[in-house]
Structure formats: C-alpha cells, structure tokens
Coordinates of C-alpha atoms in Angstrom, one line a residue:
X1 CA 62.5 97.6 49.8
X2 CA 62.9 96.2 53.2
X3 CA 63.7 92.8 51.5
X4 CA 66.5 94.5 49.8
X5 CA 67.9 96.2 52.7
X6 CA 68.0 92.8 54.6
X7 CA 69.9 91.2 51.8
X8 CA 72.6 94.0 51.7
X9 CA 73.0 93.9 55.5
X10 CA 73.4 90.1 55.3
X11 CA 75.8 90.4 52.6
X12 CA 77.9 92.9 54.8
X13 CA 77.6 90.5 57.9
X14 CA 79.1 87.6 55.6
X15 CA 81.9 89.9 54.6
X16 CA 82.7 91.0 58.2
X17 CA 82.5 87.4 59.5
X18 CA 84.9 86.2 56.6
X19 CA 87.4 89.1 57.7
X20 CA 87.3 88.1 61.3
X21 CA 87.7 84.6 60.7
X22 CA 90.6 85.0 58.3
X23 CA 93.5 83.5 59.9
X24 CA 96.1 85.2 57.9
X25 CA 98.2 82.9 55.8
X26 CA 99.7 82.7 52.2
X27 CA 100.9 79.9 50.2
X28 CA 104.3 81.2 51.0
X29 CA 104.1 80.1 54.5
X30 CA 102.0 77.0 54.5
X31 CA 102.8 74.3 51.9
X32 CA 100.2 72.8 49.8
X33 CA 98.7 69.1 50.0
X34 CA 100.7 66.2 49.3
X35 CA 98.1 64.3 47.4
X36 CA 95.2 64.3 49.7
X37 CA 97.2 65.0 52.8
X38 CA 97.4 68.4 54.0
X39 CA 100.9 69.5 55.0
X40 CA 100.8 71.7 58.1
X41 CA 103.3 74.4 59.1
X42 CA 106.3 74.0 60.1
X43 CA 106.4 71.1 57.9
X44 CA 108.2 71.7 54.5
X45 CA 107.8 69.7 51.1
X46 CA 110.2 72.6 49.4
X47 CA 112.5 75.3 49.6
X48 CA 109.8 78.2 49.5
X49 CA 107.4 77.0 52.0
X50 CA 107.2 75.9 55.6
X51 CA 110.5 76.0 58.1
X52 CA 113.5 74.4 56.3
X53 CA 114.4 72.8 59.5
X54 CA 111.4 70.6 59.4
X55 CA 111.9 68.9 55.8
X56 CA 109.6 66.0 54.8
X57 CA 109.4 64.6 51.3
X58 CA 106.6 64.5 49.0
X59 CA 106.6 61.8 46.3
X60 CA 103.7 60.6 44.0
X61 CA 101.2 62.1 46.7
X62 CA 102.4 60.3 49.5
X63 CA 104.5 62.1 52.3
X64 CA 108.0 60.6 53.4
X65 CA 110.1 61.3 56.5
X66 CA 113.7 60.6 55.7
X67 CA 116.3 59.8 58.3
X68 CA 120.2 59.2 58.7
X69 CA 121.5 56.2 56.7
X70 CA 119.2 57.0 53.6
X71 CA 116.3 55.2 55.0
X72 CA 112.7 56.6 54.5
X73 CA 109.4 56.1 56.3
X74 CA 105.8 56.6 55.1
X75 CA 104.1 59.4 57.1
X76 CA 100.7 57.9 58.1
X77 CA 99.3 60.5 60.1
X78 CA 99.9 64.0 61.4
X79 CA 98.7 66.0 64.6
X80 CA 99.9 69.4 64.1
X81 CA 97.9 70.7 67.3
X82 CA 100.2 68.5 69.4
X83 CA 103.1 68.6 67.1
X84 CA 103.3 64.7 66.5
X85 CA 103.2 62.3 63.7
X86 CA 103.1 58.5 63.1
X87 CA 105.4 56.8 60.6
X88 CA 104.8 53.4 59.2
X89 CA 107.5 51.0 60.5
X90 CA 109.6 49.0 57.9
X91 CA 108.6 45.7 56.5
X92 CA 110.9 42.4 56.8
X93 CA 113.1 41.4 53.8
X94 CA 111.2 38.1 52.2
X95 CA 111.7 34.8 54.3
X96 CA 113.8 36.6 56.9
X97 CA 113.8 38.2 60.2
X98 CA 115.6 41.2 59.2
X99 CA 113.8 44.6 58.9
X100 CA 114.2 46.4 55.7
X101 CA 116.2 49.2 57.5
X102 CA 118.7 46.6 58.9
X103 CA 121.7 47.8 56.8
X104 CA 121.1 51.5 57.9
X105 CA 121.2 50.1 61.5
X106 CA 117.6 50.9 62.2
X107 CA 115.8 54.2 62.3
X108 CA 118.2 57.0 63.2
X109 CA 117.1 60.6 63.5
X110 CA 119.4 63.6 63.2
X111 CA 119.8 65.0 66.7
X112 CA 120.6 68.4 65.1
X113 CA 116.9 68.5 63.6
X114 CA 114.0 69.2 65.6
X115 CA 112.5 65.8 65.6
X116 CA 112.6 63.1 68.2
X117 CA 110.9 59.8 69.2
X118 CA 108.3 60.2 71.6
X119 CA 107.4 58.2 74.8
X120 CA 104.5 56.5 73.5
X121 CA 105.9 53.8 71.6
X122 CA 106.1 50.2 72.6
X123 CA 109.2 48.4 70.8
X124 CA 109.3 44.7 69.8
X125 CA 113.1 43.9 69.4
X126 CA 113.4 40.5 67.1
X127 CA 115.9 38.1 66.1
X128 CA 118.1 39.0 69.1
X129 CA 121.6 37.8 70.3
X130 CA 122.4 36.7 73.8
X131 CA 124.1 39.9 74.2
X132 CA 120.9 41.7 74.9
X133 CA 120.3 39.6 78.1
X134 CA 123.1 41.9 79.8
X135 CA 121.5 45.3 79.1
X136 CA 119.8 47.0 81.8
X137 CA 116.0 47.4 82.4
X138 CA 113.5 48.7 81.1
X139 CA 114.4 46.2 78.4
X140 CA 112.6 43.1 79.0
X141 CA 114.0 39.8 77.2
X142 CA 112.1 37.2 79.2
X143 CA 110.6 34.0 78.0
X144 CA 107.4 35.3 78.9
X145 CA 107.8 38.5 77.1
X146 CA 104.7 39.5 74.9
X147 CA 107.0 39.6 71.7
X148 CA 106.6 35.8 71.6
X149 CA 102.7 35.5 71.1
X150 CA 103.1 38.4 68.5
X151 CA 105.4 36.7 66.3
X152 CA 103.4 33.4 66.7
X153 CA 100.0 35.1 65.6
X154 CA 101.3 37.3 62.9
X155 CA 102.1 35.4 59.7
X156 CA 104.2 38.2 58.3
X157 CA 106.7 37.7 61.3
X158 CA 106.7 33.7 60.9
X159 CA 110.5 33.7 60.2
X160 CA 111.0 35.2 63.6
X161 CA 109.8 32.1 65.1
X162 CA 112.9 30.4 64.7
X163 CA 114.6 32.8 66.8
X164 CA 114.3 32.0 70.6
X165 CA 115.1 35.4 71.9
X166 CA 113.1 38.6 71.6
X167 CA 112.7 41.8 73.7
X168 CA 110.4 44.5 74.5
X169 CA 110.7 48.0 75.8
X170 CA 108.9 51.5 76.0
X171 CA 110.7 54.4 74.3
X172 CA 111.5 57.3 76.3
X173 CA 114.8 58.8 77.7
X174 CA 118.2 59.9 76.2
X175 CA 119.2 56.5 75.1
X176 CA 116.3 56.1 72.5
X177 CA 115.4 59.7 71.8
X178 CA 116.7 59.7 68.3
X179 CA 117.1 56.0 67.4
X180 CA 115.7 52.5 67.2
X181 CA 119.2 50.7 66.6
X182 CA 119.6 47.3 64.9
X183 CA 122.8 45.3 64.4
X184 CA 124.2 41.8 64.2
X185 CA 125.4 41.9 67.7
X186 CA 121.9 42.8 69.2
X187 CA 118.8 42.8 67.4
X188 CA 118.0 42.7 63.7
X189 CA 114.4 43.2 63.4
X190 CA 111.7 45.3 65.2
X191 CA 108.0 46.4 65.4
X192 CA 106.5 49.3 67.1
X193 CA 103.0 50.3 68.3
X194 CA 101.8 53.7 69.5
X195 CA 99.9 53.7 72.8
X196 CA 100.0 49.8 73.4
X197 CA 97.9 48.2 76.1
X198 CA 100.0 45.0 76.6
X199 CA 97.2 43.6 78.5
X200 CA 95.1 43.0 75.4
X201 CA 95.3 40.0 73.0
X202 CA 97.5 40.4 70.0
X203 CA 94.3 40.4 67.8
X204 CA 93.1 43.8 69.6
X205 CA 96.6 45.4 69.2
X206 CA 96.6 48.9 67.2
X207 CA 98.0 49.0 63.6
X208 CA 101.9 49.2 63.9
X209 CA 103.6 52.5 63.8
X210 CA 106.3 54.8 65.5
X211 CA 105.3 58.2 66.6
X212 CA 107.5 61.2 66.4
X213 CA 107.2 64.6 67.5
X214 CA 108.8 67.9 66.6
X215 CA 109.8 71.1 68.6
X216 CA 107.3 74.0 68.8
X217 CA 108.6 76.2 65.8
X218 CA 109.4 80.0 66.2
X219 CA 107.9 82.4 64.1
X220 CA 109.6 83.0 60.7
X221 CA 112.7 85.2 60.5
X222 CA 112.7 88.4 58.9
X223 CA 115.0 91.3 57.8
X224 CA 112.6 94.0 57.2
X225 CA 108.5 94.4 57.3
X226 CA 108.2 93.1 53.8
X227 CA 109.5 89.7 54.9
X228 CA 106.7 89.6 57.2
X229 CA 103.9 89.7 54.4
X230 CA 104.1 85.9 54.7
X231 CA 102.6 86.1 58.1
X232 CA 99.5 88.6 58.1
X233 CA 99.0 90.6 61.6
X234 CA 102.9 90.4 62.2
X235 CA 105.6 92.9 62.2
X236 CA 109.5 92.4 62.1
X237 CA 110.9 92.9 65.7
X238 CA 113.8 91.6 67.5
X239 CA 114.0 88.2 68.7
X240 CA 114.4 88.1 72.5
X241 CA 115.8 84.6 72.5
X242 CA 118.6 85.7 69.7
X243 CA 119.7 89.1 70.3
X244 CA 120.8 90.7 66.9
X245 CA 118.1 88.5 65.0
X246 CA 114.5 89.5 64.0
X247 CA 111.2 87.6 63.8
X248 CA 107.9 88.2 62.6
X249 CA 106.0 89.0 65.8
X250 CA 102.1 88.8 66.0
X251 CA 100.6 92.4 66.6
X252 CA 98.9 93.3 69.8
X253 CA 95.7 91.3 70.5
X254 CA 97.1 88.3 68.6
X255 CA 99.4 85.1 69.3
X256 CA 101.5 82.8 67.5
X257 CA 99.8 79.4 67.3
X258 CA 103.0 77.5 66.0
X259 CA 101.0 76.4 63.1
X260 CA 101.5 79.4 60.8
X261 CA 98.9 81.8 62.1
X262 CA 98.5 85.1 64.1
X263 CA 95.4 83.8 65.8
X264 CA 92.9 86.5 67.6
X265 CA 93.3 86.5 71.3
X266 CA 89.9 85.6 73.0
X267 CA 90.4 87.2 76.2
X268 CA 91.5 90.5 75.4
X269 CA 94.6 92.3 73.7
X270 CA 96.9 90.9 76.4
X271 CA 95.6 87.3 75.6
X272 CA 95.2 87.0 79.4
X273 CA 92.2 85.3 81.1
X274 CA 90.3 87.5 83.4
X275 CA 89.6 85.2 86.6
X276 CA 86.3 85.5 88.7
X277 CA 86.6 86.4 92.1
X278 CA 84.6 84.1 94.6
X279 CA 82.8 85.6 97.5
X280 CA 84.8 85.9 100.6
X281 CA 82.3 84.7 102.8
X282 CA 81.8 81.4 100.8
X283 CA 85.6 80.8 100.9
X284 CA 85.7 81.5 104.7
X285 CA 82.8 79.1 105.2
X286 CA 84.4 76.4 102.9
X287 CA 87.7 76.7 104.5
X288 CA 86.5 76.4 108.2
X289 CA 84.6 72.9 106.9
X290 CA 87.7 71.9 105.3
X291 CA 89.6 72.4 108.3
X292 CA 87.2 70.6 110.6
X293 CA 87.1 67.8 108.0
X294 CA 91.1 67.8 107.9
X295 CA 91.3 67.4 111.6
X296 CA 88.9 64.4 111.7
X297 CA 90.7 62.7 108.9
X298 CA 94.1 63.1 110.5
X299 CA 93.1 62.0 113.8
X300 CA 91.3 58.8 112.1
X301 CA 94.3 58.1 110.3
X302 CA 96.5 58.2 113.2
X303 CA 94.3 55.7 114.8
X304 CA 94.4 53.6 111.6
X305 CA 98.2 53.8 111.5
X306 CA 98.7 52.4 114.9
X307 CA 96.4 49.7 114.4
X308 CA 98.2 49.0 111.0
X309 CA 101.6 49.1 112.6
X310 CA 100.6 46.6 115.5
X311 CA 99.3 44.2 112.6
X312 CA 102.4 44.7 110.6
X313 CA 104.8 43.9 113.5
X314 CA 102.8 40.7 114.4
X315 CA 102.8 39.5 110.7
X316 CA 106.6 40.2 110.4
X317 CA 107.5 38.4 113.6
X318 CA 105.4 35.5 111.9
X319 CA 107.3 35.7 108.8
X320 CA 110.5 35.7 110.5
X321 CA 109.6 32.7 112.8
X322 CA 108.1 30.6 109.8
X323 CA 110.3 27.8 108.5
X324 CA 113.4 28.8 110.6
X325 CA 115.4 26.2 111.9
X326 CA 118.3 28.3 113.2
X327 CA 118.8 30.9 115.7
X328 CA 116.4 33.8 116.1
X329 CA 117.5 37.3 115.3
X330 CA 117.8 39.9 118.3
X331 CA 115.1 42.4 118.2
X332 CA 116.1 46.1 118.4
X333 CA 113.5 48.6 119.4
X334 CA 112.8 51.6 116.9
X335 CA 113.9 54.3 119.5
X336 CA 117.2 52.7 119.7
X337 CA 117.9 52.5 115.9
X338 CA 116.6 56.0 114.8
X339 CA 118.8 57.4 117.8
X340 CA 122.0 55.4 116.4
X341 CA 121.5 56.5 112.8
X342 CA 120.4 60.3 114.0
X343 CA 117.0 59.6 112.6
X344 CA 118.4 58.2 109.3
X345 CA 120.3 61.4 108.4
X346 CA 121.6 61.3 105.0
X347 CA 125.0 62.1 106.4
X348 CA 125.0 58.5 107.6
X349 CA 124.1 57.0 104.4
X350 CA 126.5 54.3 103.3
X351 CA 124.8 53.1 100.1
X352 CA 121.6 52.7 98.3
X353 CA 120.4 49.8 95.9
X354 CA 117.4 48.6 94.1
X355 CA 115.4 47.8 97.0
X356 CA 117.0 49.3 100.4
X357 CA 119.3 51.8 101.7
X358 CA 122.1 51.2 104.3
X359 CA 122.9 53.7 107.2
X360 CA 125.9 53.7 109.5
X361 CA 124.8 53.7 113.0
X362 CA 126.2 53.8 116.6
X363 CA 124.5 51.9 119.5
X364 CA 124.5 53.2 123.2
X365 CA 127.4 50.7 123.9
X366 CA 129.4 52.3 121.1
X367 CA 129.2 49.5 118.6
X368 CA 129.3 50.7 115.2
X369 CA 126.5 49.0 113.0
X370 CA 125.1 49.0 109.5
X371 CA 121.4 49.5 109.2
X372 CA 119.6 48.3 106.1
X373 CA 116.0 49.2 105.4
X374 CA 113.5 48.9 102.6
X375 CA 113.1 52.1 100.6
X376 CA 110.0 53.9 101.5
X377 CA 106.8 52.5 99.5
X378 CA 108.6 49.7 98.3
X379 CA 106.7 46.5 99.2
X380 CA 109.2 44.3 97.6
X381 CA 112.1 46.0 99.3
X382 CA 110.3 45.1 102.4
X383 CA 109.8 41.4 101.8
X384 CA 113.6 41.2 100.8
X385 CA 114.6 42.8 104.0
X386 CA 112.7 40.1 105.9
X387 CA 114.0 37.3 103.6
X388 CA 117.6 38.5 104.4
X389 CA 116.8 38.2 108.3
X390 CA 115.5 34.7 107.7
X391 CA 118.5 33.7 105.4
X392 CA 121.3 35.1 108.0
X393 CA 119.6 33.4 110.9
X394 CA 120.7 30.1 109.3
X395 CA 124.2 30.7 108.8
X396 CA 127.5 31.3 110.5
X397 CA 130.6 31.5 108.6
X398 CA 133.6 33.8 108.7
X399 CA 133.2 34.9 105.0
X400 CA 129.5 35.9 105.4
X401 CA 128.4 39.3 106.9
X402 CA 127.3 38.9 110.4
X403 CA 123.9 39.5 111.3
X404 CA 123.3 41.2 114.8
X405 CA 119.5 41.7 114.9
X406 CA 116.4 43.4 113.3
X407 CA 113.8 45.9 114.3
X408 CA 110.4 45.3 112.8
X409 CA 108.1 47.8 114.7
X410 CA 108.7 50.6 112.7
X411 CA 106.8 51.3 109.4
X412 CA 110.0 49.9 107.4
X413 CA 111.5 46.7 108.8
X414 CA 115.5 47.2 109.7
X415 CA 118.2 44.7 109.5
X416 CA 121.2 45.7 111.7
X417 CA 124.6 43.9 110.8
X418 CA 128.3 44.3 111.5
X419 CA 129.8 47.2 110.2
X420 CA 132.7 46.6 107.5
X421 CA 134.6 49.4 107.1
X422 CA 136.9 49.0 104.0
X423 CA 134.2 49.4 101.4
X424 CA 133.4 46.9 98.5
X425 CA 135.4 44.8 96.2
X426 CA 133.9 46.9 93.3
X427 CA 134.9 50.2 94.7
X428 CA 138.6 48.7 95.3
X429 CA 138.8 47.5 91.7
X430 CA 137.0 50.4 90.0
X431 CA 137.3 53.4 92.4
X432 CA 140.4 53.0 94.3
X433 CA 141.8 56.3 93.0
X434 CA 138.9 58.3 94.2
X435 CA 139.4 56.8 97.7
X436 CA 143.3 56.9 97.6
X437 CA 143.4 53.3 98.2
X438 CA 146.3 51.2 97.1
X439 CA 145.6 48.9 94.1
X440 CA 145.0 45.2 95.3
X441 CA 148.0 42.9 94.9
X442 CA 147.6 39.7 93.0
X443 CA 147.7 37.5 96.2
X444 CA 145.2 39.7 98.0
X445 CA 142.8 39.3 94.9
X446 CA 143.3 35.5 95.3
X447 CA 142.5 35.5 99.0
X448 CA 139.6 37.6 98.5
X449 CA 138.2 35.4 95.5
X450 CA 139.0 32.1 97.9
X451 CA 137.1 33.6 100.8
X452 CA 133.9 34.5 98.7
X453 CA 134.3 31.1 97.0
X454 CA 134.5 29.5 100.3
X455 CA 131.5 31.4 101.8
X456 CA 129.3 30.6 98.8
X457 CA 130.5 26.9 98.9
X458 CA 129.3 26.9 102.9
X459 CA 125.8 28.2 101.5
X460 CA 125.7 25.5 98.8
X461 CA 127.1 22.6 100.8
X462 CA 127.0 23.0 104.4
X463 CA 124.0 25.2 105.3
X464 CA 120.8 23.2 106.2
X465 CA 118.8 23.9 104.1
X466 CA 121.1 24.8 101.3
X467 CA 121.1 28.6 100.2
X468 CA 121.5 29.9 96.6
X469 CA 122.7 33.7 96.8
X470 CA 121.3 34.9 93.4
X471 CA 123.0 38.3 93.7
X472 CA 126.9 37.3 93.7
X473 CA 128.7 40.5 92.3
X474 CA 131.8 42.7 93.4
X475 CA 129.5 45.3 94.9
X476 CA 128.0 42.6 97.4
X477 CA 131.6 41.5 98.5
X478 CA 132.6 43.9 101.4
X479 CA 136.3 44.2 102.8
X480 CA 137.1 44.5 106.5
X481 CA 140.3 46.2 107.8
X482 CA 142.5 43.6 106.8
X483 CA 140.9 43.4 103.3
X484 CA 139.3 39.9 104.2
X485 CA 136.1 39.4 102.1
X486 CA 132.6 39.1 103.6
X487 CA 129.6 38.2 101.4
X488 CA 126.7 40.6 101.9
X489 CA 123.2 41.2 100.5
X490 CA 121.0 38.1 100.9
X491 CA 117.7 39.9 100.0
X492 CA 117.3 37.8 96.7
X493 CA 118.7 34.6 98.3
X494 CA 116.4 31.4 98.3
X495 CA 116.4 28.8 100.9
X496 CA 116.1 25.5 99.2
X497 CA 113.2 23.6 101.1
X498 CA 113.2 20.0 102.1
X499 CA 110.7 19.2 99.4
X500 CA 112.7 20.8 96.6
X501 CA 116.3 19.3 97.7
X502 CA 115.6 16.2 95.6
X503 CA 115.2 18.3 92.4
X504 CA 118.0 19.5 89.9
X505 CA 116.8 22.9 90.1
X506 CA 113.9 25.3 91.5
X507 CA 111.4 26.9 89.1
X508 CA 111.5 30.7 90.3
X509 CA 111.3 34.1 88.6
X510 CA 114.7 35.3 87.3
X511 CA 116.3 37.8 89.7
X512 CA 119.8 39.2 90.1
X513 CA 122.0 41.9 88.3
X514 CA 122.5 42.3 84.6
X515 CA 125.9 41.2 83.6
X516 CA 126.2 38.7 86.4
X517 CA 123.0 36.9 85.9
X518 CA 123.4 33.4 84.6
X519 CA 121.7 33.3 80.9
X520 CA 120.6 29.7 81.2
X521 CA 118.5 30.6 84.4
X522 CA 117.3 33.9 82.8
X523 CA 115.8 32.1 79.8
X524 CA 114.6 28.9 81.4
X525 CA 113.9 30.2 85.0
X526 CA 115.5 27.3 86.6
X527 CA 117.9 28.4 89.6
X528 CA 120.5 26.2 90.7
X529 CA 123.6 26.4 92.7
X530 CA 125.5 26.7 89.3
X531 CA 123.8 30.1 88.7
X532 CA 125.9 31.5 91.7
X533 CA 128.9 29.8 90.1
X534 CA 128.3 31.8 86.9
X535 CA 128.1 35.0 88.8
X536 CA 131.2 34.3 90.7
X537 CA 132.9 33.7 87.3
X538 CA 132.3 37.3 86.3
X539 CA 133.9 38.5 89.6
X540 CA 136.8 36.4 88.7
X541 CA 137.2 38.1 85.3
X542 CA 137.0 41.6 87.4
X543 CA 139.8 40.4 89.7
X544 CA 141.9 39.6 86.8
X545 CA 141.2 42.8 84.5
X546 CA 139.8 45.4 86.8
X547 CA 137.2 46.0 84.3
X548 CA 133.5 46.5 85.1
X549 CA 131.0 43.7 84.2
X550 CA 129.0 46.2 82.1
X551 CA 130.6 49.4 80.9
X552 CA 129.0 51.5 78.0
X553 CA 132.3 53.5 77.5
X554 CA 133.8 50.2 75.8
X555 CA 133.1 49.5 72.2
X556 CA 129.6 48.4 71.5
X557 CA 130.5 44.8 71.2
X558 CA 132.5 44.9 74.1
X559 CA 130.1 46.3 76.6
X560 CA 129.5 43.1 78.4
X561 CA 132.7 41.7 80.1
X562 CA 131.8 38.0 79.6
X563 CA 131.1 38.5 76.0
X564 CA 134.5 40.4 75.7
X565 CA 136.6 38.1 77.6
X566 CA 135.2 34.8 75.9
X567 CA 136.4 36.6 72.6
X568 CA 139.8 37.5 74.2
X569 CA 140.3 33.8 75.4
X570 CA 139.4 32.3 72.0
X571 CA 142.1 34.3 70.6
X572 CA 144.5 33.3 73.4
X573 CA 145.5 36.8 74.2
X574 CA 144.6 37.0 77.8
X575 CA 147.8 38.6 79.1
X576 CA 146.8 41.6 77.0
X577 CA 143.8 42.6 79.2
X578 CA 145.3 41.9 82.5
X579 CA 145.2 44.5 85.0
X580 CA 148.6 46.4 84.3
X581 CA 149.2 46.8 88.0
X582 CA 149.6 42.7 88.5
X583 CA 150.9 42.0 85.3
X584 CA 153.9 44.4 85.6
X585 CA 156.7 42.8 87.4
X586 CA 154.9 39.4 87.9
X587 CA 157.2 36.5 87.9
X588 CA 156.9 33.5 85.5
X589 CA 154.9 31.6 88.2
X590 CA 152.5 34.2 88.9
X591 CA 151.8 34.6 85.3
X592 CA 151.0 30.9 85.2
X593 CA 148.6 31.3 88.1
X594 CA 146.9 34.1 86.3
X595 CA 146.4 32.2 83.3
X596 CA 145.2 29.3 85.6
X597 CA 142.5 31.6 87.0
X598 CA 141.4 32.8 83.8
X599 CA 140.8 29.1 82.7
X600 CA 138.9 28.8 86.0
X601 CA 136.7 31.9 85.1
X602 CA 136.0 30.4 81.7
X603 CA 134.7 27.3 83.3
X604 CA 132.5 29.0 85.7
X605 CA 131.3 31.0 82.8
X606 CA 130.4 27.8 80.6
X607 CA 127.0 28.3 78.8
X608 CA 125.8 24.9 80.0
X609 CA 125.4 24.8 83.8
X610 CA 126.1 21.1 84.1
X611 CA 129.7 21.7 82.6
X612 CA 130.3 24.2 85.5
X613 CA 132.4 23.4 88.6
X614 CA 130.7 23.5 91.8
X615 CA 131.4 26.3 94.3
X616 CA 133.3 23.8 96.6
X617 CA 135.6 22.7 93.6
X618 CA 136.3 26.4 92.7
X619 CA 137.4 27.3 96.3
X620 CA 139.4 24.4 96.3
X621 CA 141.2 25.3 93.1
X622 CA 141.8 28.9 94.3
X623 CA 143.2 27.4 97.7
X624 CA 145.7 25.5 95.4
X625 CA 146.7 28.5 93.3
X626 CA 147.2 30.6 96.6
X627 CA 149.5 27.8 97.8
X628 CA 151.6 28.1 94.6
X629 CA 151.9 31.8 94.8
X630 CA 153.0 31.9 98.6
X631 CA 155.4 28.8 97.5
X632 CA 153.7 26.4 99.9
X633 CA 152.0 24.1 97.5
X634 CA 153.1 20.5 97.2
X635 CA 155.8 20.1 94.7
X636 CA 154.3 16.8 93.4

C-alpha cells in the first residue's frame, strides 16, 4: 500500500514539474527544424511561423540567408541567446580571384530589415585596384598586410597571388553595417573571419564566416485575446511603443525572453532581484580603510609623478639636442604658456589633427603665438612634436612657418610658433563661404603654389641635412594677412642623415594623409623627395578645381581627386572642371597658363617617381607662369 502511494505521489510530482517547466509555445510561433537545424524565434521559414520581418529560407534541409541582389548564403550556426548567426562566405569563380557574389556587388543587407553585420568580423579584401590606397583608415592596404600570407598559404586563393594589392579591415561602423561591397573600381573578392586573432599563423585561423546579428524582436502583435493563444501566459494589451497597436504581453510573474516564450520570473512576480544589505559597521570600517589607502596612494603617485616629469624633461632636452646642427629653440616655462592660452581653454583652440592640438596664445609682451601640443595620452604625438622642434631648428625660409620656441617641462611637450591669422589654403578653397572670404584669384593661387613649392625646394635642396616633409596638403599651408603661404606641420618630416644622403631613397614606414600619399611610397615604403612632389601635385589640382582630395559626395569612381583628374586629362576636357570663379572672364593667355599648370600637376603625379620633376623645377615652372600672367615673362 505504501509502495503504491509512493508511486502515485511520484507520478503527480512529475506532472507538476512538467507543468512548471512548460515554456509555453505552440508550432504557430516557433518554426520547425530545417533538416537537423532548429529554427529559433524570431527567424521565420514560412508565412505561418516566426516573425515575418526575420525571414530565412529552408531548402533541402539547409538554412539560407537571402540578401539584396539575389545572393544567398548558407547559415552555418545560430546563437539565439545573443541574437547572432554566422553565414558561409562565398567561394571564388574557378581559376579567378572573383568572389561568386561579385556580380551582385558583394553581400548587401536590406537596411529596412532587422539584420546587420556585427563588429566581430575581420575582412580580407582581395584583387584590389590602386583606388583603395586613397581610402581612410581603418582599411590597411600596406605591403605588410596579413592578407598576403593568407593567399600564399591557402590553395583555393592561388589565383589571387597574381594581384599585388589586397587590404584588411575590421567591420563595425556605419560604412559596413549592411554591406561588404565589391566592384571593379575597388576590390573584387573577399574572405571573412569571426573573432580573428591576427597574431596567429594562418594555419591556426578559424573557419571562414561572416557574423550577422538581428534586433531583439517585440512580442507578437494581436487584435484580441484569441491571437495570443500562440504565446501562452500572455494577454493582448496596448503596445507602449506604438499607441493604437496591441501586442501579446506576458502576464504578471513572467517576462518576454525574445525567443518565443513567456518565462517564469526567478525573483518574484515583478522580476526584480532583491539585493542583500551589508552590515553598516562593516561598510564604515571598509570606507575608512579605503580612504587611508587612497590618501597614501595619492601622495605616492604625486612623488612618482614629480620624479617622472624631471626625467621626461631631461630626456626631451637630450632628444632636442641630439643630431642638431642648427640653432637651439628658446625654452618657455610651462607657467608662461598655460597663462598665455588661459590654461588651454577650448575657446582658444585653433585646430586639431591626428596627433596634436593647436591653441592661440598671447605672451606677456603682447605677442600672439600658436601653441601646439600632443593630444593627452598619445605617445606618438609627443614624439612628433619633439621631431617638429628638431626640424624647424634647422631651417629658415620665408615660406616656412617660423618656430619661436618650445616648452618641455609639462606632461605634454609644447611647440610655440608664429601665429598665422588667415586660416589654411584648404579653408580658402573649400570653406571660404563659411568664413565670408573672397575666392582666391588665379594669380593669387599661382603665387601661393609658387611660395609653397619654393619652401619645399629649400627643404630638399638647401637645408643641411635635406628634409622630406611627408605631409604636404592644403590644410598644412597657412596664409598670412597678405595671403602669402607658410608651410607648416613638420611632425612627420624626416631629416636625411649623412649616412643616407648617398642613397636614392630612405626605407621607412609609410606615413602621411590618404589622398595626398604617393602610391609608390605607400607600397614600397621607400621615401624620396619625389614623394613630396606627388603630394604637391594634388595641391595643384585643388588650386585648379577647388575640389577636395577625397570627397565621398562625388560619384564612387570619382571619390579620389587624382583618379578623377587623370581621367579628365585623358579625355582632354580639363576646362570643364576648372573652378568657375577663375575660368569665367579669364583671358586666352590665362587659360593657356591654367592648362600649363594642369600639365605640371600631371607631371608631379606620374606613377613612376623618376619621371616626376624635382621641387626646384616645379618652383621655377610656376615662377615662369606667374611672369606670363603678370606680363613680365620674356617674349622669347
């Protein structure tokens, strides 16, 4: 009898456990398996299950994810708890370096649907054109990029070894949230890896795949209580996000888990976790101990900081004095500079670049100065500021910004130079309307170009040792009250040491600004004076057209000004893209000089550096053109 009673009790306990553990779902909400693969909510393989905004396709027991352009990708894994899935990347067309989705321009998600590409993917772009060299970071297309060892190791990508340029980037951000784009003007194949550790050898890389994620779905919509039979333990109530609409809302004591269930709350009917309160005495004791420890650490940190600053000042003074054959810079006190800039008040901020900030300051004697400092926490920027002091101590030219001194006793080293009040050439060409400036005339543009070229020619040919600027661009050309040019920002500049002067180039890491960067220098890491000539050629194009070096508002194939202008010149239609302000009303002679400067820019931008003119030759040519415009050139 007792045994029968025990069996009956056990039977009822099993029933109760089954009821309590019942998650509450019906086939109408969760789709059935696709082959052996479960299809979790909200993914939908048919019109009568899942959420219709989250459609996937089940074909012959395999799940597929369809995208724009009629491309489809096999789903290899799904993680419903974190709303993510991985799709298989496309194969290559046989014996080519073309991805099989190339003709649909790569993978393109519909931004109106709740799917997007996660930030966990490392993308290898293959079979790329040189247009990719002009794109901004984080795309890396250097010769040391890890895409090269990948194609060399993986036999399936053997056809890609013939292509010299490939790139790599990490997804994340608005530009690749919905697409990995392929086209004949960029890259024509790709491979993707989820959570790739690029420090590992290729043999230890994970299987290729592209991770996607979906937005957390809302509970099912409803019109009445009957509609909520698909979601047990719910009732049809108003949607707080969309007034006038209703959704199946989980009843009290349960919560929507975004996977098709009304789960039972673990911590009471309101799903709130009750927190234990620690004894007040223990809290007080710990607080006192932490305060004492904190005071000790603050004092110790203060002593360490003082010692570190003394060592930094000594180290910086040694850096500035090393290999310096020119004059030494005047050393300003930190107190004087902080006072002059009102403690680096943002109201005095003139501009900010990749590694430094420039503030306007007024010294005690009334001299207005520009104070440059590295950005806080940027060690590379600190070295660039020190390098700029070393460079400017070597030079003295009317078209180069004049160094007044430096300050090395603060946490961040400071560079103090003459204040140039009239903005940059970039602002005058591309933002003059915002400043209510008059557009630059053709003659003034020629003078600015000549002064810039003359300053750079001095660095290359007259400075001892020679100096390569490495970051020539319109935003680094300042204009004074008379609109005369002053070349600035020598943070990336490179002194040519005596041991290197016999060589045709310097091997160094490629640095500069994309859009102005010499492609040959970028690929081969060989720096020469002709790298500055290439960058100056881009500035000449800006002077001619008033168009930006990189502008994503232009058509895709015309984003890069050099690529765009080479096509224009090949078609012999330069006149059509000249800035209307200098073209309208120009005399026949002026139009001839405009054409001559266009030809000079093309020579500066020659793909082979040995075919480019020297900076001195460029300056002489511009001086001759100015003579023609002013009517002072020799008639012969």
